[in-house]
Every structure is written in C-alpha cells, then in structure tokens.
Amino acid sequence: EEAVARTAMFAGDHAQARALFDTCANGWSGKGRRCRFYAAFNAVLTGDTADARTRLDAIIAHDAGLRSAARYWRARLLSTEDPESAAADRAWIVAHAPEDDWYGTLVRTGFGAAPIGSGPLLHRGRWPDVAVPPPRPAEATLPGVRPSASPPWFIPARPAPRAEPRTDIPWPAALTADEAQSRAHTLARAWSDRSPDLAAAVAMADHGLRDDAGPLLSRALSELSAHDARAWKEVSPRDRLAVLLHTGCHHDLVRHGPGLTRALGAEPGPHITFPIAHQQTVWAQGKAHDVDPYLALAIMRTESLYDPLAVSYAGARGAMQIMPRTGHLLADRTDDFGFTVAALHDPDLAIAYGVRYLGLLLDRFDGVFPLAVAAYNGGPHNVSAWLDTLGPDMPMDVFVEHIPFGQTRRYVRKVTAVYAAYVDTWGSPGARVMVPPRALGDDPSVVDF
C-alpha cells in the first residue's frame, strides 16, 4: 500500500496519493505514522488548504516524533494566507527541534522564508571561498503560494567564510586539556602490558599525530572490549574520557563521550558531540577537490561515525563507507595501481577517495549539495532518473520528500542537518548553511558510478 502510494506521489497524482496513504495510516507503528504524514503532505501539494491544515494539526497534537515536520509544512502552507501562524510555527521549530533535525535546519537556514537570525557567511557544499552562484530566473512555489518579487532564498554574495575551524570554543567542562593528557599517560602506563596499542596511541598524540592515534586507539579499545571488557569498565569515567579526548579517538568519543561526561556531572560540548575528525586530511582534500570540509565531516559522521574499521552490510568500507567497486574506479582515475579494498580502512586514503568522489558528484550536479549527497548514498544514475521524472524546478524541500528510497531520503536529511550543526558549531560567528532552492544541472560525463 505504501509503495503504491509513493508511486502515485512520484507520478504527480497527489490526490490519489493522499487517498492511498490514508489506507495504510492506521495505528501508531512506524508505517502508520509515516503514511499519516505523507497523506497530509500530499494534501499540501494538492492545494487543499483546509484538509491539509486539519491533518497537520492532528499530527502536531498527537505525534511528538513528527511535530517538527508537520509544523514545517504547515508553515509552508500558511506562509501567504496566515503569515503570523507560519512565523509562529517556524519559531517553535527553532526553539524545539534538535540541532540534527532536517526541518529545523531548513527553517534555521531560511529555506522558503525570510531566515531567522541571518548571518553574513554561507556554506553551500563547496570549499568555503567559492562565490555564490546567481539565482535561477524562475521560482517554483507550492500550490497557492504566490512568487515573491525577490526570492526569499536568494542571498547576495558576502565575504567568504573562514577555511579553518574556530579556536575560541572552550574545552569540555569535565576536563582540562592538561589533565586529559596527564590521565591518558597514567592509564597508558597501567595498561601497557595488556594493550601496547593504547600506549602507542597516547605517545603518537603527544607528538601531534592525533589523526593516526585515534584510529589506533579505536582498534585497541575494540580488542579490550573483546578480551578485557570487565576490567576496562572498571576504569574511572574521567580516565576513559581523558584518553579519548587526548588521542582524538572520534568514533569512540562520540559513542561513549556523552555518557562519560554526564557521569562527571557535566554536559558534553562540541569537542565530543561534533568533533573535528582527521582535520589535516579533511581540510587538505576538501581544498584539493572543492568540497566544504564540514560537509565531508557530516558524511563521515553519518556513514560510519568516523570509524575507519567500519564495514556495512552491503560491503562499504572505512570512514567514508566506499563500496569496493567505487574504490577501484576512483583508483583507476588516479592511476593508483596498488589499490586494494583493504586500503579503504586507511583513514587518509579513505577520506581522500571519499572527498574526491563527493567533489565529482558536486561537479556533476552543479554544486547542489543535497543532490550530490543523495548520489553518494543512492547512486548518481538514480538521482538523474528522479530529476527526469520530477523536473528540475521542484523546490528542494519537496524534492527530498519525493525521493523513493527511504534510506536515501533519510540520509539526505541527516547529512544536511549534521552539516548545518558543524557550521553552526565550528564555523565563523554568523555562518550558516544555504540549502539550494532547487536542482541546476546534471552532467553524467563528469562521473557515472
């Protein structure tokens, strides 16, 4: 039922899609809640304001998990007829939606309406000092929404954002940097017999090699969890957090750092929740391939949680979760004759290949990063097919709801929201992500794998 409803929606028959989604909107299972939301979404697209508002009101009242989504589309529906209510919905989303929420990101970045708290610096997927392209002449709108004389999403070119993370963000409140280093040394000495890799990781971090120390410690912790799990859990939260912070073990820091920090009576800060992982490689490759490093970090976080040893159920490997075939094709482009699939677990190589591939996808889709992100997950040929059916002038927020693959739809939402969170946290004060209003071009000759 849901698949048939999605087919009707994808074909543009929104009235039929609304009726079909109603047939599978029973109960409070994931499927029922999802169908209820998409029935309301299709009511929005039919221009049936009264029915759409009734449906969205009911979701807002009874479904906390979809409240942000329903308020977003109610605001889009009412932006002309009831601008005060629309503004109230957007303000609620800003105040209540999590920082990694797609709809909250759309509102905070000003998509489809005047931005709340505008800033001068823009991140659009490319290396930050690339100029903002001019807007397209036509403005597609939702049914019943009048085009404005000056498109609300257009922001003229401003000074370029900084190309390095901010340095004025305080260290996590639970520890000082000096204390973290001291405790990491003490722990390494105590565990040197059982885990030489732990001691080696701490020593590497002392010499500034944190990009290598983190993955080494991650491997050491995996071995400890397998063989000395009980003893490792008896190590104090302060000592465990210290060694994670000092070595830059980002995968385990994001997994365990928040709990360890709260055990010390503090809240986790950005060094723990949105760490700058593998900075030297990410920044160098980002500049080389015209990719915003914060977008690369968002991809890495969503794909593997920065884990260089990750292997997906489909066989994707490494921190950037590159499929073996994609790795071989990228190796062919760079004359890397010694490439092996195992090399994708080397974070330097994996990040270099992943950022290069992302840069090619941005080139293919004229820098429209949500399409490049969708292609990274679902394949560029599928994104091209969707564009051919839906048309290039569909607003980006509407396009994302139409993506047929549930995994890719969620992936685009997640990566974009994490990208915005990275920019908000580490970018220049006032910097923000600009979600492109719609697709621009599609050149399969750039990359077609």
XYZ file of C-alpha atoms in Angstrom:
449
model
C 0.000 0.000 0.000
C 2.698 2.472 0.961
C 4.761 1.612 -2.128
C 1.743 2.154 -4.387
C 1.012 5.473 -2.667
C 4.611 6.580 -3.176
C 4.400 5.656 -6.845
C 1.313 7.851 -7.263
C 3.040 10.717 -5.424
C 6.168 10.328 -7.553
C 3.992 10.421 -10.687
C 2.453 13.718 -9.553
C -1.030 12.370 -8.773
C -1.167 13.883 -5.291
C -4.915 13.479 -4.809
C -4.651 9.736 -5.486
C -1.509 9.514 -3.326
C -3.375 11.140 -0.430
C -6.145 8.567 -0.674
C -3.688 5.675 -0.916
C -1.633 6.877 2.044
C -4.869 7.030 4.059
C -5.327 3.282 3.539
C -2.071 2.492 5.368
C -2.276 5.221 8.018
C -3.841 3.023 10.692
C -2.249 2.626 14.104
C 0.908 4.128 15.592
C 3.504 1.864 14.001
C 6.288 3.463 12.027
C 4.462 2.711 8.799
C 1.147 4.114 10.057
C 2.720 7.338 11.307
C 4.707 7.761 8.094
C 1.644 7.217 5.895
C -0.362 9.679 8.001
C 2.308 12.327 7.483
C 2.569 11.750 3.731
C -1.204 11.882 3.353
C -1.017 15.364 4.921
C 1.976 16.273 2.737
C 0.084 15.331 -0.420
C -2.875 17.372 0.785
C -0.481 20.334 0.931
C 0.631 19.672 -2.660
C -2.963 19.446 -3.925
C -3.589 22.966 -2.623
C -6.404 21.755 -0.350
C -5.545 24.120 2.488
C -8.421 23.185 4.794
C -7.815 19.421 4.590
C -4.037 19.787 4.818
C -4.290 22.015 7.885
C -6.682 19.616 9.619
C -4.332 16.715 9.010
C -1.217 18.623 10.084
C -2.973 19.959 13.191
C -3.811 16.388 14.219
C -0.207 15.237 13.764
C 1.083 18.182 15.790
C -1.358 17.414 18.582
C -0.778 13.672 18.828
C 2.604 12.697 17.341
C 5.622 14.230 19.067
C 8.037 12.479 16.702
C 6.580 14.215 13.641
C 5.784 17.565 15.246
C 8.732 19.349 13.633
C 7.891 18.000 10.161
C 4.189 18.844 10.467
C 4.886 22.365 11.725
C 7.324 22.926 8.870
C 4.780 22.013 6.202
C 2.004 23.905 7.985
C 4.239 26.976 7.906
C 4.899 26.462 4.196
C 1.158 26.032 3.603
C 0.207 29.186 5.518
C 3.130 31.426 4.551
C 0.857 33.625 2.396
C -2.618 33.189 3.887
C -1.645 33.362 7.560
C 1.940 34.657 7.880
C 1.661 35.142 11.649
C 0.800 31.484 12.230
C 3.543 30.451 9.814
C 6.058 32.575 11.699
C 4.924 31.048 14.997
C 5.462 27.535 13.617
C 8.952 28.442 12.423
C 9.789 29.995 15.781
C 8.610 26.828 17.537
C 10.840 24.693 15.307
C 13.857 26.885 16.041
C 13.190 26.643 19.776
C 12.369 22.917 19.982
C 13.780 20.966 17.025
C 17.088 19.164 17.688
C 20.182 20.543 16.017
C 20.365 17.484 13.749
C 16.737 17.809 12.580
C 16.203 18.311 8.822
C 13.169 20.554 9.198
C 14.847 22.606 11.876
C 17.799 23.018 9.536
C 15.534 24.240 6.721
C 13.998 26.867 8.989
C 17.272 27.947 10.581
C 18.896 28.337 7.178
C 15.969 30.370 5.881
C 14.744 27.965 3.205
C 11.422 29.052 1.761
C 11.047 32.116 4.032
C 12.961 35.011 5.475
C 15.694 33.498 7.656
C 15.502 33.656 11.425
C 18.757 35.195 12.616
C 20.527 35.742 9.282
C 24.306 35.730 9.104
C 26.782 37.004 6.538
C 28.666 33.790 5.773
C 27.386 30.942 3.639
C 28.334 27.291 3.274
C 26.915 25.594 0.177
C 28.835 22.336 -0.101
C 31.870 23.751 -1.887
C 35.177 24.865 -0.392
C 34.084 27.946 1.555
C 35.771 30.640 -0.548
C 33.814 29.820 -3.737
C 31.467 32.588 -4.893
C 27.696 32.181 -4.556
C 26.081 31.471 -7.969
C 23.320 33.743 -9.266
C 19.726 32.591 -8.719
C 17.744 30.886 -11.447
C 15.241 33.205 -13.150
C 12.153 31.125 -12.397
C 10.806 30.475 -8.908
C 8.757 27.348 -8.356
C 6.326 27.521 -5.454
C 3.880 25.300 -3.677
C 0.282 25.467 -4.908
C -1.430 28.589 -3.626
C 1.804 30.359 -2.698
C 2.486 33.484 -4.743
C 6.014 34.069 -6.103
C 7.735 36.989 -4.437
C 9.420 39.805 -6.313
C 12.683 38.969 -4.542
C 13.031 35.241 -3.920
C 13.376 34.730 -0.150
C 16.081 32.116 -0.588
C 18.397 34.369 -2.575
C 21.244 35.860 -0.609
C 23.793 38.022 -2.423
C 27.471 37.185 -2.277
C 29.149 38.072 1.010
C 32.685 37.757 2.354
C 33.972 34.178 2.279
C 33.716 32.014 5.407
C 36.886 31.018 7.206
C 38.550 27.860 5.941
C 39.667 26.632 9.370
C 37.637 25.645 12.451
C 37.179 28.207 15.166
C 39.650 28.067 18.025
C 37.652 30.035 20.605
C 35.378 27.117 21.565
C 36.155 26.089 25.163
C 37.450 22.656 26.096
C 34.806 20.289 27.580
C 33.914 21.384 31.089
C 34.598 17.971 32.600
C 38.364 18.080 31.926
C 41.169 20.459 31.074
C 43.474 19.584 28.177
C 46.453 19.231 30.537
C 44.531 16.939 32.871
C 43.385 14.810 29.921
C 46.982 14.372 28.773
C 48.237 13.548 32.276
C 45.498 10.989 32.914
C 45.992 9.445 29.469
C 49.697 8.930 30.285
C 48.898 7.310 33.619
C 46.333 4.999 32.035
C 48.688 4.052 29.196
C 51.400 3.044 31.644
C 48.961 0.988 33.717
C 47.666 -0.877 30.659
C 50.906 -1.116 28.664
C 51.192 -4.901 29.149
C 47.610 -5.689 28.160
C 47.308 -3.083 25.399
C 50.531 -1.846 23.767
C 48.424 -0.089 21.106
C 46.817 2.092 23.789
C 50.251 3.255 24.956
C 51.375 3.798 21.366
C 48.273 5.889 20.611
C 48.920 8.141 23.610
C 52.570 8.584 22.558
C 51.541 9.450 18.999
C 49.061 12.043 20.274
C 51.863 13.614 22.341
C 53.725 14.291 19.091
C 50.712 15.816 17.348
C 49.807 12.699 15.331
C 46.202 12.576 16.506
C 44.847 11.667 13.066
C 46.770 8.389 13.380
C 46.465 7.992 17.150
C 42.655 7.993 17.178
C 42.155 5.038 14.804
C 44.892 3.093 16.618
C 43.182 3.636 19.959
C 39.820 2.682 18.431
C 41.308 -0.657 17.395
C 42.852 -1.091 20.838
C 39.515 -0.423 22.530
C 37.788 -2.968 20.280
C 40.316 -5.571 21.397
C 39.937 -4.571 25.044
C 36.164 -4.852 24.789
C 36.574 -8.356 23.430
C 39.140 -9.647 25.929
C 39.153 -7.361 29.000
C 35.692 -5.830 28.947
C 35.077 -6.127 32.683
C 38.452 -4.658 33.643
C 38.089 -1.785 31.177
C 34.663 -0.872 32.558
C 36.224 -0.583 35.997
C 38.466 2.245 34.757
C 37.061 5.562 36.002
C 34.911 7.619 33.601
C 37.364 10.523 33.955
C 40.312 8.382 32.821
C 38.416 6.828 29.925
C 37.220 10.248 28.739
C 40.747 11.633 29.125
C 42.337 9.073 26.814
C 39.583 9.521 24.195
C 39.984 13.295 24.182
C 43.776 13.297 24.206
C 44.158 10.841 21.334
C 41.297 12.151 19.212
C 39.574 8.764 19.102
C 36.499 10.315 17.494
C 34.473 7.165 16.860
C 34.543 6.058 20.482
C 34.413 9.634 21.751
C 31.048 10.249 20.068
C 29.735 6.841 21.146
C 30.818 6.944 24.775
C 31.893 10.535 25.471
C 28.448 11.966 26.272
C 27.759 9.271 28.875
C 31.219 9.593 30.401
C 30.889 13.374 30.548
C 27.493 13.225 32.238
C 28.904 10.717 34.743
C 31.270 13.530 35.746
C 28.369 15.941 36.251
C 28.905 17.956 33.066
C 27.239 18.244 29.668
C 29.175 17.152 26.546
C 30.440 20.031 24.444
C 31.153 20.261 20.699
C 34.569 18.605 21.017
C 32.625 15.480 21.946
C 29.350 15.770 20.030
C 30.703 17.207 16.734
C 34.466 16.603 16.745
C 36.791 17.818 14.002
C 37.949 14.362 12.938
C 41.047 13.837 10.778
C 41.386 17.583 10.297
C 44.618 17.616 8.285
C 43.341 15.137 5.703
C 39.801 16.513 5.519
C 40.969 20.096 5.030
C 43.683 19.239 2.504
C 41.378 17.034 0.428
C 38.493 19.474 0.728
C 40.572 22.272 -0.744
C 42.003 19.999 -3.444
C 38.567 18.833 -4.618
C 36.483 21.951 -3.893
C 34.459 20.359 -1.069
C 33.455 22.052 2.173
C 35.278 20.136 4.935
C 32.229 20.447 7.187
C 30.155 18.606 4.555
C 32.822 15.891 4.399
C 32.683 15.580 8.202
C 28.887 15.322 8.044
C 29.184 12.493 5.501
C 31.779 10.725 7.650
C 29.699 11.036 10.802
C 26.544 9.757 9.092
C 28.300 6.936 7.242
C 30.497 5.431 9.943
C 30.618 7.700 12.991
C 34.264 8.345 11.964
C 35.132 4.642 12.258
C 37.983 3.667 9.884
C 37.270 -0.034 10.515
C 33.555 0.096 9.640
C 32.095 -2.418 7.161
C 28.433 -2.096 6.154
C 26.019 -4.943 5.398
C 26.415 -4.043 1.698
C 30.215 -4.209 1.859
C 31.036 -0.484 2.039
C 34.245 0.114 3.958
C 36.078 2.650 6.033
C 35.321 6.041 7.489
C 33.647 7.265 4.273
C 31.947 3.891 3.555
C 33.174 3.492 -0.008
C 31.986 0.479 -1.964
C 34.815 -1.714 -3.329
C 33.759 -1.099 -6.955
C 33.699 2.665 -6.384
C 37.136 2.445 -4.775
C 38.555 0.598 -7.786
C 37.037 3.092 -10.227
C 38.438 6.014 -8.239
C 41.824 4.278 -8.140
C 41.718 3.965 -11.932
C 41.192 7.721 -12.204
C 44.248 8.433 -10.078
C 46.460 5.653 -11.528
C 46.628 4.078 -8.068
C 47.768 0.683 -9.340
C 48.460 -0.636 -5.850
C 44.923 -0.070 -4.581
C 43.263 -2.877 -2.652
C 39.896 -2.981 -0.919
C 41.699 -3.341 2.422
C 43.275 0.080 1.810
C 39.852 1.664 2.396
C 40.432 1.083 6.111
C 43.339 3.542 5.976
C 41.588 6.777 7.014
C 43.890 9.005 4.959
C 43.202 7.085 1.762
C 39.509 6.565 2.522
C 38.955 10.263 3.189
C 40.936 11.233 0.097
C 38.821 8.918 -2.069
C 35.549 9.862 -0.389
C 36.128 13.614 -0.691
C 37.290 13.229 -4.290
C 34.127 11.275 -5.120
C 31.944 13.846 -3.361
C 33.673 16.606 -5.329
C 32.922 14.785 -8.596
C 29.264 14.434 -7.610
C 29.108 18.151 -6.799
C 30.587 18.852 -10.238
C 28.007 16.589 -11.877
C 25.063 18.298 -10.168
C 26.340 21.896 -10.489
C 27.221 22.206 -6.818
C 23.722 21.402 -5.495
C 24.922 19.527 -2.447
C 21.669 17.708 -1.460
C 21.709 16.018 -4.885
C 25.399 15.131 -4.511
C 24.672 13.713 -1.049
C 21.736 11.700 -2.430
C 24.000 10.382 -5.193
C 26.710 9.439 -2.673
C 24.177 7.155 -0.981
C 21.795 6.099 -3.744
C 23.896 6.424 -6.913
C 24.043 9.331 -9.386
C 22.076 7.405 -12.026
C 19.117 7.147 -9.642
C 19.243 10.859 -8.814
C 19.233 11.610 -12.553
C 16.176 9.402 -13.030
C 14.365 11.190 -10.211
C 15.193 14.582 -11.693
C 13.931 13.462 -15.095
C 10.576 12.456 -13.589
C 10.087 15.209 -11.023
C 11.592 18.045 -13.041
C 14.463 20.374 -12.088
C 12.222 23.202 -10.854
C 10.733 21.323 -7.905
C 11.718 23.080 -4.645
C 14.441 21.154 -2.836
C 12.387 20.508 0.302
C 9.604 18.998 -1.836
C 12.110 17.001 -3.904
C 13.642 15.370 -0.832
C 10.200 14.194 0.349
C 9.730 12.555 -3.070
C 12.958 10.502 -3.021
C 11.696 6.928 -3.477
C 14.445 5.216 -1.456
C 13.688 5.578 2.231
C 17.344 5.124 3.190
C 18.484 7.841 0.775
C 15.699 10.192 1.848
C 16.730 9.846 5.496
C 20.395 10.104 4.543
C 19.992 13.465 2.782
C 18.047 14.838 5.729
C 20.606 13.600 8.251
C 23.726 14.732 6.390
C 22.290 18.194 5.728
C 21.292 18.656 9.352
C 24.694 17.465 10.638
C 26.415 19.719 8.077
C 24.480 22.694 9.434
C 25.317 21.690 13.014
C 29.019 21.574 12.165
C 28.906 25.021 10.563
C 26.913 26.451 13.480
C 29.409 24.988 15.950
C 32.791 25.457 14.306
C 32.311 27.988 11.505
C 32.777 31.721 11.760
C 30.271 33.511 14.005
C 27.099 34.015 11.978
C 27.986 31.400 9.358
C 25.220 29.102 8.144
C 24.447 26.515 5.507
C 22.475 27.566 2.432
C 20.206 24.770 1.215
C 19.914 25.251 -2.571
C 16.391 26.144 -3.703
C 16.288 23.541 -6.474
C 18.360 21.493 -8.905
C 20.518 23.194 -11.515
C 22.190 20.779 -13.935
C 23.181 17.139 -14.348
C 26.278 16.168 -16.379
C 26.821 12.372 -16.346
C 30.100 12.811 -18.238
C 31.726 14.044 -15.011
C 31.158 10.808 -13.101
C 28.692 7.991 -13.691
C 29.347 5.453 -10.951
